[in-house]
């Protein structure tokens, strides 16, 4: 299929106006030219992309699919044209995917702030994506790196993090561990005493920090908890504040009074730590200095996000002393044969 940019632009204009006549007028073409282009397009696609109506046209299912891809292609063509016309005005671009568990407001602001200083002359673009989407994004070439959560599995994690070693993974990617990030299990302050573990709110079902709490509660209850997937930490926080259930939040977010007031620790459930890690393509041709500066940017940003002030919100050290029992899990007795869930799940 060999569709040129001119035909895609004409197609886009027809989809916007719903009329061959209107599209021709806006593009400065004759109506017969637009009609001929669209007929040639349908021959290349192999089936109709428009349904002809008395007063215009509308997209078929195939046309809708083509429209979405045409939009992406024309956006890239536009960026290419701009870069070729004004190379000096277009700095190198670094696109970094960030998983939802690390993509709450203040954390994104920290990455941007540090990046302006350490990545001077580079345009840093952040994209929030689920953990399962990261590999597809690397394969498609739409990201240069990704900030994800990985498990803490070293005998002495502090030594490993201090060295910042790049480790080749089995999936043709390279990983460097940046900082440990602590997560705290919370529920709303207005939540009734029983039933805390019956509903869990998560942001990313493939992230180890989000899968751990449902697994923990499943092992300790007769039935698995009901899971609500909201896709963002802001949504998880708001739902938990409103009393929907419990959640695993980054400690810095749970301790931020302005953002996370109305939360309290979930009794009897421990805090957990995961590594914030930078993932890079193993065969990336980007200059080494860019990789090093990106690594340092994310390391500093995640380090700033570790600050915790217990007085700001009642997410305090009660976690260490609360007992797990009927009051916590809504009448479901603790199973004596339950084992701790593996913190490495979904890694």
Short mmCIF file of C-alpha atoms in Angstrom, two decimals:
data_model
loop_
_atom_site.label_atom_id
_atom_site.label_comp_id
_atom_site.label_asym_id
_atom_site.label_seq_id
_atom_site.Cartn_x
_atom_site.Cartn_y
_atom_site.Cartn_z
CA UNK A 1 0.00 0.00 0.00
CA UNK A 2 1.67 3.20 -1.22
CA UNK A 3 -0.44 6.20 -0.12
CA UNK A 4 1.24 9.59 -0.48
CA UNK A 5 0.96 12.46 2.00
CA UNK A 6 -1.03 14.60 -0.46
CA UNK A 7 -3.77 11.98 -0.67
CA UNK A 8 -3.83 11.60 3.12
CA UNK A 9 -4.20 15.36 3.54
CA UNK A 10 -7.13 15.35 1.13
CA UNK A 11 -8.65 12.39 2.97
CA UNK A 12 -8.25 14.20 6.29
CA UNK A 13 -9.98 17.30 4.91
CA UNK A 14 -12.91 15.24 3.64
CA UNK A 15 -13.27 13.59 7.06
CA UNK A 16 -13.27 17.03 8.73
CA UNK A 17 -15.81 18.62 6.39
CA UNK A 18 -17.91 15.56 5.53
CA UNK A 19 -18.04 16.71 1.92
CA UNK A 20 -15.93 16.37 -1.21
CA UNK A 21 -17.09 19.84 -2.30
CA UNK A 22 -16.15 21.54 0.97
CA UNK A 23 -12.79 19.73 1.09
CA UNK A 24 -12.01 20.83 -2.49
CA UNK A 25 -12.87 24.45 -1.63
CA UNK A 26 -10.62 24.48 1.45
CA UNK A 27 -7.72 22.81 -0.36
CA UNK A 28 -8.03 24.85 -3.54
CA UNK A 29 -8.66 21.77 -5.69
CA UNK A 30 -11.47 21.02 -8.11
CA UNK A 31 -14.16 18.67 -6.85
CA UNK A 32 -13.28 16.20 -9.59
CA UNK A 33 -9.68 16.12 -8.33
CA UNK A 34 -10.80 15.31 -4.78
CA UNK A 35 -13.18 12.66 -6.08
CA UNK A 36 -10.43 11.08 -8.18
CA UNK A 37 -8.00 11.03 -5.23
CA UNK A 38 -10.54 9.37 -2.92
CA UNK A 39 -11.45 6.75 -5.52
CA UNK A 40 -7.76 5.95 -5.98
CA UNK A 41 -7.39 5.76 -2.20
CA UNK A 42 -10.24 3.25 -1.93
CA UNK A 43 -8.68 1.14 -4.65
CA UNK A 44 -5.41 1.03 -2.71
CA UNK A 45 -7.17 0.20 0.55
CA UNK A 46 -9.26 -2.44 -1.17
CA UNK A 47 -12.66 -1.40 0.15
CA UNK A 48 -14.77 1.76 0.60
CA UNK A 49 -13.64 4.28 3.19
CA UNK A 50 -16.66 6.56 2.70
CA UNK A 51 -20.37 5.93 2.69
CA UNK A 52 -22.00 8.28 0.18
CA UNK A 53 -24.98 10.21 1.55
CA UNK A 54 -27.41 12.65 -0.15
CA UNK A 55 -25.73 15.62 1.55
CA UNK A 56 -22.13 14.43 1.88
CA UNK A 57 -20.16 11.44 3.06
CA UNK A 58 -19.39 9.63 6.29
CA UNK A 59 -16.67 7.19 7.22
CA UNK A 60 -17.07 3.44 7.06
CA UNK A 61 -15.42 1.27 9.71
CA UNK A 62 -12.38 0.94 7.43
CA UNK A 63 -12.35 4.69 6.95
CA UNK A 64 -12.32 5.25 10.70
CA UNK A 65 -9.28 3.00 11.07
CA UNK A 66 -7.54 4.80 8.20
CA UNK A 67 -8.38 8.20 9.70
CA UNK A 68 -6.62 7.40 12.98
CA UNK A 69 -3.46 6.23 11.21
CA UNK A 70 -3.58 9.15 8.77
CA UNK A 71 -3.63 11.56 11.70
CA UNK A 72 -0.48 9.99 13.17
CA UNK A 73 1.32 9.88 9.81
CA UNK A 74 0.53 13.50 8.97
CA UNK A 75 1.65 14.62 12.41
CA UNK A 76 5.03 12.95 11.83
CA UNK A 77 5.27 14.40 8.33
CA UNK A 78 4.57 17.85 9.74
CA UNK A 79 7.27 17.44 12.38
CA UNK A 80 9.71 16.28 9.70
CA UNK A 81 8.95 19.27 7.49
CA UNK A 82 9.40 21.68 10.38
CA UNK A 83 12.69 20.07 11.39
CA UNK A 84 14.03 20.25 7.85
CA UNK A 85 12.99 23.86 7.38
CA UNK A 86 14.31 25.12 10.71
CA UNK A 87 16.94 22.70 12.01
CA UNK A 88 18.48 25.25 14.39
CA UNK A 89 15.13 25.87 16.10
CA UNK A 90 14.44 22.20 16.81
CA UNK A 91 16.53 20.74 19.64
CA UNK A 92 17.04 16.98 19.93
CA UNK A 93 14.01 15.27 21.45
CA UNK A 94 14.01 12.69 24.23
CA UNK A 95 10.69 10.92 24.73
CA UNK A 96 10.37 9.10 28.04
CA UNK A 97 7.51 6.85 29.08
CA UNK A 98 6.53 6.93 32.77
CA UNK A 99 4.33 4.32 34.42
CA UNK A 100 1.27 5.67 36.28
CA UNK A 101 2.62 4.73 39.72
CA UNK A 102 5.42 7.29 39.21
CA UNK A 103 3.45 9.81 37.16
CA UNK A 104 1.54 11.82 39.76
CA UNK A 105 1.64 15.62 39.51
CA UNK A 106 4.56 16.54 41.74
CA UNK A 107 6.75 13.75 40.40
CA UNK A 108 6.20 14.86 36.80
CA UNK A 109 7.02 18.42 37.82
CA UNK A 110 10.26 17.26 39.45
CA UNK A 111 11.34 15.39 36.31
CA UNK A 112 10.65 18.46 34.17
CA UNK A 113 12.41 20.82 36.56
CA UNK A 114 15.56 18.72 36.88
CA UNK A 115 15.53 17.94 33.17
CA UNK A 116 15.63 21.63 32.24
CA UNK A 117 18.92 21.92 34.10
CA UNK A 118 20.63 18.64 33.19
CA UNK A 119 19.25 18.22 29.67
CA UNK A 120 19.86 21.73 28.41
CA UNK A 121 19.42 21.86 24.66
CA UNK A 122 17.26 18.73 24.63
CA UNK A 123 13.47 18.71 24.43
CA UNK A 124 12.19 16.29 27.09
CA UNK A 125 8.77 14.81 26.33
CA UNK A 126 7.01 12.69 28.99
CA UNK A 127 4.38 10.10 28.11
CA UNK A 128 2.35 8.24 30.73
CA UNK A 129 1.89 4.60 29.76
CA UNK A 130 1.09 1.32 31.44
CA UNK A 131 3.87 -1.10 32.31
CA UNK A 132 2.68 -3.55 29.64
CA UNK A 133 2.86 -0.81 26.98
CA UNK A 134 6.55 -0.05 27.49
CA UNK A 135 7.89 -2.93 25.39
CA UNK A 136 5.51 -2.15 22.52
CA UNK A 137 6.57 1.50 22.63
CA UNK A 138 10.25 0.54 22.37
CA UNK A 139 9.52 -1.79 19.46
CA UNK A 140 7.55 0.95 17.70
CA UNK A 141 10.34 3.46 18.32
CA UNK A 142 8.01 5.96 20.02
CA UNK A 143 10.03 6.30 23.22
CA UNK A 144 13.75 6.66 23.98
CA UNK A 145 13.51 5.49 27.57
CA UNK A 146 11.03 4.53 30.28
CA UNK A 147 10.80 5.13 34.03
CA UNK A 148 9.30 1.99 35.56
CA UNK A 149 9.17 0.15 38.88
CA UNK A 150 11.17 -3.05 39.31
CA UNK A 151 11.66 -5.36 42.26
CA UNK A 152 14.29 -4.99 44.97
CA UNK A 153 16.16 -8.28 44.68
CA UNK A 154 19.76 -7.45 45.57
CA UNK A 155 21.34 -8.55 48.86
CA UNK A 156 22.29 -4.95 49.48
CA UNK A 157 20.13 -2.71 47.27
CA UNK A 158 21.88 0.44 48.48
CA UNK A 159 25.18 -0.75 47.02
CA UNK A 160 23.59 -1.65 43.71
CA UNK A 161 21.81 1.70 43.42
CA UNK A 162 24.96 3.60 44.32
CA UNK A 163 26.87 1.99 41.47
CA UNK A 164 24.15 2.79 38.89
CA UNK A 165 25.23 -0.09 36.72
CA UNK A 166 23.58 -0.62 33.36
CA UNK A 167 22.26 -4.19 33.21
CA UNK A 168 21.27 -5.95 29.99
CA UNK A 169 17.90 -7.66 30.28
CA UNK A 170 16.59 -10.69 28.41
CA UNK A 171 14.12 -8.54 26.42
CA UNK A 172 16.81 -6.65 24.46
CA UNK A 173 16.57 -3.66 26.80
CA UNK A 174 19.02 -2.18 29.29
CA UNK A 175 18.07 -1.29 32.88
CA UNK A 176 19.68 1.04 35.40
CA UNK A 177 18.22 1.21 38.89
CA UNK A 178 17.93 4.74 40.22
CA UNK A 179 16.26 4.95 43.63
CA UNK A 180 14.16 2.89 45.98
CA UNK A 181 10.61 4.24 46.23
CA UNK A 182 8.46 3.44 49.24
CA UNK A 183 4.73 2.74 48.91
CA UNK A 184 2.22 2.84 51.74
CA UNK A 185 -1.18 1.08 51.91
CA UNK A 186 -3.92 3.62 52.66
CA UNK A 187 -7.67 3.97 52.94
CA UNK A 188 -10.01 6.93 53.42
CA UNK A 189 -10.37 8.48 56.88
CA UNK A 190 -14.14 8.22 56.58
CA UNK A 191 -14.07 4.54 55.70
CA UNK A 192 -16.10 2.40 58.10
CA UNK A 193 -14.00 0.19 60.40
CA UNK A 194 -14.76 -3.08 58.59
CA UNK A 195 -14.27 -4.02 54.97
CA UNK A 196 -10.99 -2.22 54.24
CA UNK A 197 -9.62 -5.11 52.24
CA UNK A 198 -12.68 -5.92 50.14
CA UNK A 199 -11.98 -3.35 47.43
CA UNK A 200 -8.61 -2.25 46.03
CA UNK A 201 -8.05 0.69 43.72
CA UNK A 202 -5.10 0.42 41.31
CA UNK A 203 -3.56 2.49 38.53
CA UNK A 204 -1.68 -0.12 36.47
CA UNK A 205 -2.46 -3.85 36.70
CA UNK A 206 1.00 -4.87 35.44
CA UNK A 207 3.01 -2.71 37.84
CA UNK A 208 4.47 -4.63 40.81
CA UNK A 209 3.53 -1.81 43.20
CA UNK A 210 -0.11 -2.06 42.15
CA UNK A 211 -0.40 -5.84 42.01
CA UNK A 212 1.14 -6.42 45.40
CA UNK A 213 -1.75 -5.24 47.61
CA UNK A 214 -4.50 -7.28 45.89
CA UNK A 215 -2.24 -10.34 46.11
CA UNK A 216 -1.48 -9.66 49.79
CA UNK A 217 -5.17 -9.41 50.62
CA UNK A 218 -6.08 -12.42 48.49
CA UNK A 219 -3.68 -14.60 50.47
CA UNK A 220 -5.23 -13.45 53.74
CA UNK A 221 -8.92 -13.57 52.91
CA UNK A 222 -11.32 -16.26 51.90
CA UNK A 223 -12.16 -14.39 48.69
CA UNK A 224 -10.07 -12.11 46.44
CA UNK A 225 -10.75 -8.38 46.73
CA UNK A 226 -12.75 -6.45 44.15
CA UNK A 227 -10.35 -4.44 41.98
CA UNK A 228 -11.06 -1.00 40.50
CA UNK A 229 -8.60 0.08 37.81
CA UNK A 230 -8.52 3.86 37.29
CA UNK A 231 -5.37 4.36 35.21
CA UNK A 232 -3.80 7.25 37.14
CA UNK A 233 -2.53 7.87 40.65
CA UNK A 234 -4.71 10.99 40.83
CA UNK A 235 -7.75 8.81 40.19
CA UNK A 236 -6.60 6.19 42.68
CA UNK A 237 -6.00 8.83 45.34
CA UNK A 238 -9.37 10.51 44.79
CA UNK A 239 -11.27 7.21 44.82
CA UNK A 240 -9.53 6.12 48.02
CA UNK A 241 -10.22 9.47 49.67
CA UNK A 242 -13.89 9.10 48.80
CA UNK A 243 -14.04 5.75 50.60
CA UNK A 244 -14.11 3.39 47.60
CA UNK A 245 -11.49 1.06 49.06
CA UNK A 246 -7.78 0.85 49.79
CA UNK A 247 -4.74 1.49 47.62
CA UNK A 248 -0.95 1.40 47.50
CA UNK A 249 0.35 4.97 47.06
CA UNK A 250 3.89 6.35 46.86
CA UNK A 251 4.69 7.55 50.37
CA UNK A 252 5.53 11.04 49.10
CA UNK A 253 2.06 11.31 47.57
CA UNK A 254 0.31 9.86 50.60
CA UNK A 255 2.18 12.34 52.84
CA UNK A 256 1.38 15.41 50.73
CA UNK A 257 -1.29 17.22 52.73
CA UNK A 258 -2.44 19.36 49.81
CA UNK A 259 -2.88 16.40 47.46
CA UNK A 260 -3.70 13.49 49.73
CA UNK A 261 -5.54 14.80 52.80
CA UNK A 262 -8.21 12.44 54.05
CA UNK A 263 -6.09 9.30 53.93
CA UNK A 264 -4.93 7.02 56.73
CA UNK A 265 -2.77 3.89 56.81
CA UNK A 266 -4.39 0.53 56.21
CA UNK A 267 -3.84 -1.32 59.51
CA UNK A 268 -1.76 -4.44 59.53
CA UNK A 269 -0.45 -4.12 55.97
CA UNK A 270 3.26 -3.32 55.60
CA UNK A 271 4.81 -0.61 53.55
CA UNK A 272 6.82 -1.88 50.59
CA UNK A 273 9.71 -0.66 48.45
CA UNK A 274 10.38 -1.01 44.74
CA UNK A 275 13.14 0.33 42.54
CA UNK A 276 12.51 3.23 40.22
CA UNK A 277 14.47 2.08 37.16
CA UNK A 278 15.31 3.62 33.81
CA UNK A 279 14.84 1.30 30.83
CA UNK A 280 16.74 2.03 27.60
CA UNK A 281 17.04 0.35 24.22
CA UNK A 282 20.17 -1.78 24.17
CA UNK A 283 21.12 -0.66 20.66
CA UNK A 284 20.21 3.00 21.12
CA UNK A 285 22.46 5.21 18.97
CA UNK A 286 21.83 8.35 21.01
CA UNK A 287 25.05 10.00 22.30
CA UNK A 288 26.24 8.60 25.60
CA UNK A 289 26.08 12.03 27.22
CA UNK A 290 22.32 12.16 26.61
CA UNK A 291 21.85 8.75 28.23
CA UNK A 292 23.95 9.79 31.22
CA UNK A 293 22.12 13.09 31.65
CA UNK A 294 18.73 11.38 31.36
CA UNK A 295 19.78 8.84 33.96
CA UNK A 296 20.89 11.58 36.34
CA UNK A 297 17.73 13.60 35.70
CA UNK A 298 15.46 10.72 36.67
CA UNK A 299 17.68 9.70 39.59
CA UNK A 300 17.52 13.20 41.10
CA UNK A 301 13.80 13.57 40.43
CA UNK A 302 12.91 10.27 42.10
CA UNK A 303 15.23 11.08 45.01
CA UNK A 304 13.36 14.34 45.60
CA UNK A 305 10.13 12.38 45.58
CA UNK A 306 11.22 10.29 48.56
CA UNK A 307 10.73 13.13 51.05
CA UNK A 308 8.18 12.19 53.72
CA UNK A 309 6.75 14.31 56.52
CA UNK A 310 4.59 12.17 58.84
CA UNK A 311 3.02 15.19 60.50
CA UNK A 312 1.46 16.35 57.24
CA UNK A 313 -1.18 13.62 57.10
CA UNK A 314 -2.13 10.70 59.37
CA UNK A 315 -0.11 8.15 57.39
CA UNK A 316 2.12 7.42 60.37
CA UNK A 317 4.06 4.67 62.02
CA UNK A 318 0.87 2.95 63.20
CA UNK A 319 1.47 0.48 60.37
CA UNK A 320 4.20 -1.13 62.40
CA UNK A 321 1.91 -1.86 65.38
CA UNK A 322 -1.58 -2.44 63.93
CA UNK A 323 -2.73 -6.05 63.97
CA UNK A 324 -4.37 -7.70 61.00
CA UNK A 325 -7.80 -9.01 61.94
CA UNK A 326 -11.57 -8.74 61.53
CA UNK A 327 -11.52 -4.96 61.95
CA UNK A 328 -9.19 -4.62 58.95
CA UNK A 329 -10.51 -7.18 56.52
CA UNK A 330 -14.21 -6.78 57.13
CA UNK A 331 -14.84 -9.93 59.12
CA UNK A 332 -12.66 -12.27 57.04
CA UNK A 333 -10.40 -14.12 59.43
CA UNK A 334 -6.69 -14.31 58.72
CA UNK A 335 -5.83 -17.64 57.17
CA UNK A 336 -3.22 -19.36 59.26
CA UNK A 337 -1.70 -21.04 56.22
CA UNK A 338 -1.33 -17.85 54.16
CA UNK A 339 2.15 -16.91 53.06
CA UNK A 340 3.51 -13.45 52.32
CA UNK A 341 3.02 -12.60 48.65
CA UNK A 342 6.19 -12.49 46.68
CA UNK A 343 7.18 -8.78 46.31
CA UNK A 344 8.55 -9.66 42.88
CA UNK A 345 5.16 -10.44 41.33
CA UNK A 346 4.52 -8.86 37.94
CA UNK A 347 8.09 -7.77 37.53
#
